[in-house]
């Protein structure tokens, strides 16, 4: 039988514990401290760390109960050791080490961002030999090429400034929407005209493409939205909120999907996975699905509950590396807030 892997996620504000055997998910329990951060308009690292400490044991117990398992059944422990907030990572990693030592089982420190893509194996099965993944969230926007059935990861591109979700949150704040603004901007965008305002598409001009073919940039777009709103306010005009949201969302989805689909064609890859909390965005989902289909791609987007931060993504990646015989991490493995995206394990 394949090993039973316990996965622990604590990179940001979600404490997640999950159990996976092979590519089968047996339990996935998540506690979030988002409510404690909302009034600050952003994640407060110290608050997040303390919340992980309080949530870990109840989350672990709930996951074991749900899977009908005990700690003695666990064959390996996986934990996200980066990238993320140092204090938050430290809580989950310390818990994982303690469990690995107490159970006498291997410990796998794994990469959170790679987990955002590999969680799709729980839904659509193992990756083919070569897979492209776009990981988009409040913290990351990266284009990853998986080769050797996922053993080798190359980062083809990333955002040079804001992540896609972060840009949505900032535009949400400009428009006075509650934090996090992303889902609110999405909802309003559905009522607006995406062609109303010609917002810029960064890094798509020929001279930028030569240097940043697969990179993204959203901070200039956010500034363009701010300027556009200011100019209307100065003129005493009403802001057409839905049109602003729709035109902004279209600019983001257009660049993300165009560069990702071009990367698939240019690398001869026909399977595309979209992961991370921002893959909830309806403008991106619609555009990447339509353009992907037109390009003959198999576009895999896991259900939403697997896209936001959770333990299942870490257990899925832990299970993949344990299955494929990757060496376990040392027990003194450290956390790495800016872990390289080419490192699948620590
Ligand atoms: O992956 P995630 O849950 O946490 C991070 O690791 O960042 O992603 C959350 C981010 C937030 O910025 C949130 O505003 C954004 O994703 N987001 C959305 C939508 N749902 C979540 N942005 C736009 N449209 C959405 N529907
Ligand atoms: Zn994440």
Short mmCIF file of C-alpha atoms and ligand atoms in Angstrom, two decimals:
data_model
loop_
_atom_site.label_atom_id
_atom_site.label_comp_id
_atom_site.label_asym_id
_atom_site.label_seq_id
_atom_site.Cartn_x
_atom_site.Cartn_y
_atom_site.Cartn_z
CA UNK A 1 0.00 0.00 0.00
CA UNK A 2 1.19 3.54 -0.67
CA UNK A 3 2.37 5.58 2.34
CA UNK A 4 -0.11 7.59 4.41
CA UNK A 5 1.19 11.17 4.38
CA UNK A 6 0.25 13.82 6.93
CA UNK A 7 0.54 17.32 5.41
CA UNK A 8 0.87 20.54 7.42
CA UNK A 9 0.34 24.04 5.99
CA UNK A 10 1.13 27.21 7.98
CA UNK A 11 2.73 29.65 5.53
CA UNK A 12 0.31 32.55 5.99
CA UNK A 13 -3.02 32.81 7.81
CA UNK A 14 -4.38 29.29 7.27
CA UNK A 15 -3.53 26.35 9.53
CA UNK A 16 -4.15 23.24 7.44
CA UNK A 17 -3.74 19.55 8.23
CA UNK A 18 -4.57 16.82 5.71
CA UNK A 19 -4.04 13.10 5.14
CA UNK A 20 -3.34 11.70 1.69
CA UNK A 21 -2.57 8.17 0.49
CA UNK A 22 -1.32 8.03 -3.11
CA UNK A 23 -3.50 10.63 -4.81
CA UNK A 24 -6.48 9.96 -2.55
CA UNK A 25 -7.45 12.63 -0.03
CA UNK A 26 -8.68 11.13 3.26
CA UNK A 27 -9.11 14.31 5.31
CA UNK A 28 -8.47 18.03 4.94
CA UNK A 29 -9.14 20.43 7.81
CA UNK A 30 -8.35 24.16 7.76
CA UNK A 31 -8.55 26.88 10.42
CA UNK A 32 -8.17 30.50 9.28
CA UNK A 33 -7.15 33.60 11.22
CA UNK A 34 -8.37 35.94 8.44
CA UNK A 35 -11.11 37.41 10.67
CA UNK A 36 -8.45 38.55 13.13
CA UNK A 37 -6.58 40.44 10.36
CA UNK A 38 -9.51 42.00 8.50
CA UNK A 39 -9.69 45.10 10.72
CA UNK A 40 -5.99 45.83 9.99
CA UNK A 41 -6.54 45.65 6.21
CA UNK A 42 -3.77 43.05 5.82
CA UNK A 43 -2.14 40.03 7.47
CA UNK A 44 -0.39 40.83 10.78
CA UNK A 45 2.44 38.26 11.03
CA UNK A 46 2.54 38.09 14.85
CA UNK A 47 -1.21 37.53 15.03
CA UNK A 48 -0.96 34.81 12.37
CA UNK A 49 1.86 32.98 14.23
CA UNK A 50 -0.07 32.94 17.50
CA UNK A 51 -3.21 31.74 15.73
CA UNK A 52 -1.26 28.81 14.20
CA UNK A 53 -0.05 27.81 17.65
CA UNK A 54 -3.61 27.81 19.00
CA UNK A 55 -5.15 26.08 15.98
CA UNK A 56 -2.59 23.35 15.32
CA UNK A 57 -3.59 20.62 17.79
CA UNK A 58 -7.37 20.94 17.28
CA UNK A 59 -6.82 20.92 13.49
CA UNK A 60 -4.59 17.83 13.68
CA UNK A 61 -7.10 15.98 15.88
CA UNK A 62 -9.99 16.87 13.58
CA UNK A 63 -8.08 15.66 10.49
CA UNK A 64 -7.15 12.33 12.11
CA UNK A 65 -10.76 11.82 13.29
CA UNK A 66 -12.11 12.56 9.84
CA UNK A 67 -9.73 10.07 8.21
CA UNK A 68 -10.51 7.45 10.88
CA UNK A 69 -6.76 7.26 11.55
CA UNK A 70 -4.39 7.62 14.49
CA UNK A 71 -0.89 9.06 14.52
CA UNK A 72 0.48 5.49 14.49
CA UNK A 73 -0.97 5.02 10.99
CA UNK A 74 1.06 7.94 9.58
CA UNK A 75 4.00 6.86 7.37
CA UNK A 76 5.51 10.28 6.60
CA UNK A 77 5.09 13.92 7.67
CA UNK A 78 5.19 16.75 5.10
CA UNK A 79 5.27 20.44 5.94
CA UNK A 80 5.54 23.64 3.91
CA UNK A 81 8.93 25.12 4.93
CA UNK A 82 8.56 28.09 2.51
CA UNK A 83 7.92 30.48 0.95
CA UNK A 84 5.80 32.36 3.49
CA UNK A 85 5.90 34.32 6.74
CA UNK A 86 8.84 33.25 8.91
CA UNK A 87 6.91 33.09 12.18
CA UNK A 88 4.01 31.19 10.65
CA UNK A 89 6.31 28.74 8.85
CA UNK A 90 8.20 28.15 12.08
CA UNK A 91 5.10 27.02 13.97
CA UNK A 92 4.09 24.40 11.38
CA UNK A 93 7.65 23.23 10.82
CA UNK A 94 8.31 22.82 14.56
CA UNK A 95 5.09 20.81 14.89
CA UNK A 96 6.06 18.62 11.91
CA UNK A 97 9.53 17.95 13.31
CA UNK A 98 8.10 17.02 16.70
CA UNK A 99 5.68 14.56 15.06
CA UNK A 100 8.37 13.05 12.80
CA UNK A 101 10.71 12.51 15.76
CA UNK A 102 8.00 11.13 18.04
CA UNK A 103 6.69 8.75 15.35
CA UNK A 104 10.10 7.81 13.96
CA UNK A 105 8.87 8.63 10.44
CA UNK A 106 10.49 10.65 7.60
CA UNK A 107 10.00 14.40 7.38
CA UNK A 108 9.59 16.17 4.03
CA UNK A 109 9.95 19.95 3.98
CA UNK A 110 8.12 20.96 0.77
CA UNK A 111 7.51 24.08 -1.32
CA UNK A 112 4.15 25.78 -0.71
CA UNK A 113 3.87 27.29 -4.22
CA UNK A 114 4.58 23.96 -5.92
CA UNK A 115 1.91 22.46 -3.65
CA UNK A 116 -0.61 24.91 -5.15
CA UNK A 117 -0.12 23.14 -8.51
CA UNK A 118 0.37 19.54 -7.33
CA UNK A 119 -2.88 19.56 -5.31
CA UNK A 120 -4.55 19.08 -8.70
CA UNK A 121 -3.32 15.43 -8.67
CA UNK A 122 -5.94 14.78 -5.97
CA UNK A 123 -8.64 15.87 -8.41
CA UNK A 124 -7.50 15.10 -11.96
CA UNK A 125 -4.86 12.39 -11.33
CA UNK A 126 -1.09 12.34 -11.66
CA UNK A 127 0.67 14.90 -13.87
CA UNK A 128 1.71 13.74 -17.33
CA UNK A 129 5.41 13.81 -18.24
CA UNK A 130 5.28 17.59 -18.80
CA UNK A 131 2.80 20.07 -17.28
CA UNK A 132 2.57 23.86 -17.21
CA UNK A 133 1.24 25.49 -14.04
CA UNK A 134 0.10 29.05 -13.39
CA UNK A 135 0.05 29.68 -9.62
CA UNK A 136 -1.82 32.87 -8.77
CA UNK A 137 -2.77 34.15 -5.31
CA UNK A 138 -2.46 37.12 -2.97
CA UNK A 139 1.22 36.32 -2.51
CA UNK A 140 2.36 34.63 -5.71
CA UNK A 141 2.07 34.88 -9.49
CA UNK A 142 4.37 32.30 -11.08
CA UNK A 143 4.53 30.30 -14.26
CA UNK A 144 6.08 26.89 -13.61
CA UNK A 145 7.11 24.12 -16.02
CA UNK A 146 6.96 20.63 -14.50
CA UNK A 147 9.04 17.98 -16.26
CA UNK A 148 9.94 14.34 -15.48
CA UNK A 149 6.32 13.90 -14.27
CA UNK A 150 6.84 16.68 -11.74
CA UNK A 151 10.30 15.84 -10.37
CA UNK A 152 11.89 18.86 -12.07
CA UNK A 153 10.40 22.33 -11.80
CA UNK A 154 11.55 25.39 -13.76
CA UNK A 155 10.20 28.85 -13.01
CA UNK A 156 9.63 30.41 -16.44
CA UNK A 157 8.36 33.71 -15.05
CA UNK A 158 6.85 35.57 -12.14
CA UNK A 159 5.49 38.96 -11.19
CA UNK A 160 8.09 41.70 -10.93
CA UNK A 161 5.99 43.55 -8.33
CA UNK A 162 2.43 42.83 -7.06
CA UNK A 163 0.79 39.42 -7.19
CA UNK A 164 -2.51 39.25 -9.11
CA UNK A 165 -4.63 38.90 -5.94
CA UNK A 166 -2.68 41.71 -4.26
CA UNK A 167 -3.44 44.01 -7.22
CA UNK A 168 -7.13 43.16 -6.90
CA UNK A 169 -7.01 43.86 -3.15
CA UNK A 170 -5.37 47.25 -3.80
CA UNK A 171 -7.95 48.22 -6.42
CA UNK A 172 -10.62 47.07 -3.95
CA UNK A 173 -9.16 49.47 -1.38
CA UNK A 174 -9.13 52.35 -3.93
CA UNK A 175 -12.82 51.73 -4.47
CA UNK A 176 -13.54 51.54 -0.73
CA UNK A 177 -14.45 47.83 -0.79
CA UNK A 178 -13.89 45.58 2.27
CA UNK A 179 -10.61 43.63 2.66
CA UNK A 180 -9.72 41.39 0.94
CA UNK A 181 -11.11 43.22 -2.06
CA UNK A 182 -10.41 40.57 -4.73
CA UNK A 183 -13.75 38.74 -4.61
CA UNK A 184 -15.68 42.07 -4.43
CA UNK A 185 -13.89 43.44 -7.52
CA UNK A 186 -14.66 40.14 -9.30
CA UNK A 187 -18.36 40.37 -8.42
CA UNK A 188 -18.67 44.02 -9.55
CA UNK A 189 -16.66 43.29 -12.71
CA UNK A 190 -19.31 40.81 -13.81
CA UNK A 191 -21.78 43.71 -14.08
CA UNK A 192 -19.45 46.02 -16.02
CA UNK A 193 -18.06 46.44 -19.52
CA UNK A 194 -14.50 45.02 -19.85
CA UNK A 195 -13.90 47.24 -22.91
CA UNK A 196 -15.02 50.48 -21.20
CA UNK A 197 -11.52 51.69 -20.21
CA UNK A 198 -8.31 50.73 -22.07
CA UNK A 199 -6.06 49.94 -19.07
CA UNK A 200 -2.43 48.99 -19.88
CA UNK A 201 -1.18 45.42 -20.47
CA UNK A 202 2.27 45.48 -18.85
CA UNK A 203 5.29 43.64 -20.30
CA UNK A 204 3.54 42.76 -23.55
CA UNK A 205 5.29 45.26 -25.89
CA UNK A 206 7.97 43.66 -28.14
CA UNK A 207 10.90 45.26 -26.27
CA UNK A 208 9.58 44.01 -22.90
CA UNK A 209 8.77 40.58 -24.30
CA UNK A 210 12.42 40.16 -25.32
CA UNK A 211 13.48 40.39 -21.67
CA UNK A 212 10.34 39.42 -19.74
CA UNK A 213 8.52 37.00 -22.03
CA UNK A 214 6.84 35.12 -19.18
CA UNK A 215 7.01 37.74 -16.44
CA UNK A 216 4.13 39.84 -15.18
CA UNK A 217 3.73 43.27 -13.61
CA UNK A 218 0.56 44.65 -12.03
CA UNK A 219 1.67 47.69 -10.04
CA UNK A 220 1.58 50.04 -13.06
CA UNK A 221 -1.93 48.82 -13.84
CA UNK A 222 -3.03 49.53 -10.27
CA UNK A 223 -1.54 53.04 -10.56
CA UNK A 224 -3.33 53.54 -13.90
CA UNK A 225 -6.63 52.64 -12.20
CA UNK A 226 -5.87 55.07 -9.33
CA UNK A 227 -5.06 57.91 -11.79
CA UNK A 228 -8.19 57.23 -13.82
CA UNK A 229 -10.36 57.38 -10.68
CA UNK A 230 -8.63 60.56 -9.43
CA UNK A 231 -9.15 62.32 -12.77
CA UNK A 232 -12.91 61.55 -12.65
CA UNK A 233 -13.14 62.67 -9.02
CA UNK A 234 -11.28 65.93 -9.79
CA UNK A 235 -13.75 66.58 -12.60
CA UNK A 236 -16.62 65.97 -10.15
CA UNK A 237 -17.81 62.97 -12.15
CA UNK A 238 -19.29 59.80 -10.74
CA UNK A 239 -17.07 56.70 -10.84
CA UNK A 240 -18.54 53.88 -12.97
CA UNK A 241 -17.39 51.26 -10.45
CA UNK A 242 -18.53 48.18 -12.38
CA UNK A 243 -16.81 49.35 -15.59
CA UNK A 244 -13.59 50.15 -13.70
CA UNK A 245 -13.63 46.68 -12.12
CA UNK A 246 -14.46 44.93 -15.40
CA UNK A 247 -11.79 46.78 -17.41
CA UNK A 248 -9.16 46.22 -14.71
CA UNK A 249 -10.06 42.52 -14.31
CA UNK A 250 -9.93 42.05 -18.07
CA UNK A 251 -6.43 43.58 -18.23
CA UNK A 252 -5.19 41.12 -15.56
CA UNK A 253 -6.88 38.06 -17.05
CA UNK A 254 -5.78 38.99 -20.58
CA UNK A 255 -2.07 39.16 -19.73
CA UNK A 256 -2.09 36.11 -17.42
CA UNK A 257 -3.87 33.89 -19.93
CA UNK A 258 -2.03 35.15 -23.05
CA UNK A 259 1.46 34.62 -21.59
CA UNK A 260 0.55 31.27 -20.03
CA UNK A 261 -0.95 29.85 -23.20
CA UNK A 262 1.99 31.14 -25.27
CA UNK A 263 4.36 29.39 -22.84
CA UNK A 264 2.48 26.10 -23.34
CA UNK A 265 2.75 26.40 -27.13
CA UNK A 266 6.39 27.46 -27.04
CA UNK A 267 7.33 24.54 -24.75
CA UNK A 268 5.17 21.94 -26.48
CA UNK A 269 3.07 21.33 -23.34
CA UNK A 270 -0.60 20.39 -23.65
CA UNK A 271 -1.63 20.14 -19.97
CA UNK A 272 -2.15 23.36 -18.01
CA UNK A 273 -2.94 23.54 -14.29
CA UNK A 274 -4.16 26.78 -12.71
CA UNK A 275 -3.82 26.95 -8.90
CA UNK A 276 -3.74 29.39 -5.97
CA UNK A 277 -6.47 31.47 -4.34
CA UNK A 278 -6.72 33.86 -7.29
CA UNK A 279 -7.82 31.02 -9.58
CA UNK A 280 -11.23 31.70 -8.00
CA UNK A 281 -11.32 34.80 -10.19
CA UNK A 282 -14.11 34.43 -12.72
CA UNK A 283 -12.54 36.68 -15.38
CA UNK A 284 -9.34 34.57 -15.38
CA UNK A 285 -11.20 31.26 -15.26
CA UNK A 286 -13.40 32.18 -18.22
CA UNK A 287 -10.62 33.60 -20.38
CA UNK A 288 -8.02 30.89 -19.71
CA UNK A 289 -10.58 28.13 -20.24
CA UNK A 290 -11.75 29.63 -23.57
CA UNK A 291 -8.28 30.45 -24.88
CA UNK A 292 -6.89 27.13 -23.61
CA UNK A 293 -9.60 25.19 -25.39
CA UNK A 294 -9.00 27.14 -28.60
CA UNK A 295 -5.29 26.25 -28.30
CA UNK A 296 -6.09 22.55 -27.80
CA UNK A 297 -4.95 22.47 -24.16
CA UNK A 298 -6.25 20.30 -21.34
CA UNK A 299 -6.90 23.06 -18.77
CA UNK A 300 -7.18 21.71 -15.22
CA UNK A 301 -8.48 24.03 -12.49
CA UNK A 302 -9.03 22.30 -9.13
CA UNK A 303 -12.22 23.17 -7.20
CA UNK A 304 -11.98 26.31 -5.10
CA UNK A 305 -11.48 24.61 -1.75
CA UNK A 306 -8.15 23.24 -3.08
CA UNK A 307 -7.04 26.61 -4.47
CA UNK A 308 -6.92 28.63 -1.26
CA UNK A 309 -4.19 27.64 1.23
CA UNK A 310 -4.88 24.23 2.76
CA UNK A 311 -3.20 21.10 4.13
CA UNK A 312 -4.27 18.96 1.15
CA UNK A 313 -1.80 20.70 -1.17
CA UNK A 314 1.08 19.95 1.19
CA UNK A 315 -0.02 16.34 1.78
CA UNK A 316 -0.43 15.89 -2.01
CA UNK A 317 3.10 17.15 -2.67
CA UNK A 318 4.49 15.14 0.29
CA UNK A 319 2.79 12.04 -1.10
CA UNK A 320 4.25 12.69 -4.57
CA UNK A 321 7.83 13.03 -3.31
CA UNK A 322 7.48 10.06 -0.90
CA UNK A 323 6.06 7.88 -3.73
CA UNK A 324 8.82 8.81 -6.12
CA UNK A 325 11.61 8.06 -3.64
CA UNK A 326 12.84 11.61 -3.02
CA UNK A 327 15.24 11.78 -0.07
CA UNK A 328 13.64 12.94 3.21
CA UNK A 329 14.64 16.32 4.70
CA UNK A 330 17.04 16.58 7.63
CA UNK A 331 15.43 17.05 11.02
CA UNK A 332 17.25 20.36 11.41
CA UNK A 333 15.80 21.69 8.14
CA UNK A 334 15.14 25.44 8.40
CA UNK A 335 12.24 27.52 7.15
CA UNK A 336 12.87 29.72 4.10
CA UNK A 337 10.58 32.70 3.63
CA UNK A 338 11.78 33.15 0.02
CA UNK A 339 12.26 29.48 -0.90
CA UNK A 340 13.27 29.10 -4.55
CA UNK A 341 10.54 27.77 -6.80
CA UNK A 342 12.93 25.28 -8.34
CA UNK A 343 13.27 23.54 -4.94
CA UNK A 344 10.47 21.00 -4.62
CA UNK A 345 11.76 19.89 -1.21
CA UNK A 346 14.02 21.45 1.43
O1 LIG B 1 -4.10 31.69 -2.16
P1 LIG B 1 -4.81 32.69 -1.28
O2 LIG B 1 -6.00 32.23 -0.51
O3 LIG B 1 -3.84 33.28 -0.24
C1 LIG B 1 -2.53 33.62 -0.56
O4 LIG B 1 -1.64 32.73 -0.49
O5 LIG B 1 -2.34 34.79 -0.96
O6 LIG B 1 -5.20 33.90 -2.24
C2 LIG B 1 -5.99 34.99 -1.74
C3 LIG B 1 -5.93 36.12 -2.75
C4 LIG B 1 -6.40 37.43 -2.15
O7 LIG B 1 -5.60 38.47 -2.66
C5 LIG B 1 -7.84 37.53 -2.66
O8 LIG B 1 -8.32 38.84 -2.74
C6 LIG B 1 -7.69 36.92 -4.03
O9 LIG B 1 -6.79 35.84 -3.87
N1 LIG B 1 -8.97 36.43 -4.54
C7 LIG B 1 -9.60 36.91 -5.63
C8 LIG B 1 -10.79 36.17 -5.77
N2 LIG B 1 -10.86 35.26 -4.75
C9 LIG B 1 -9.73 35.42 -4.02
N3 LIG B 1 -9.24 37.88 -6.47
C10 LIG B 1 -10.05 38.12 -7.49
N4 LIG B 1 -11.21 37.47 -7.72
C11 LIG B 1 -11.62 36.48 -6.88
N5 LIG B 1 -12.75 35.83 -7.11
ZN1 LIG B 2 -0.66 30.13 -1.14
#
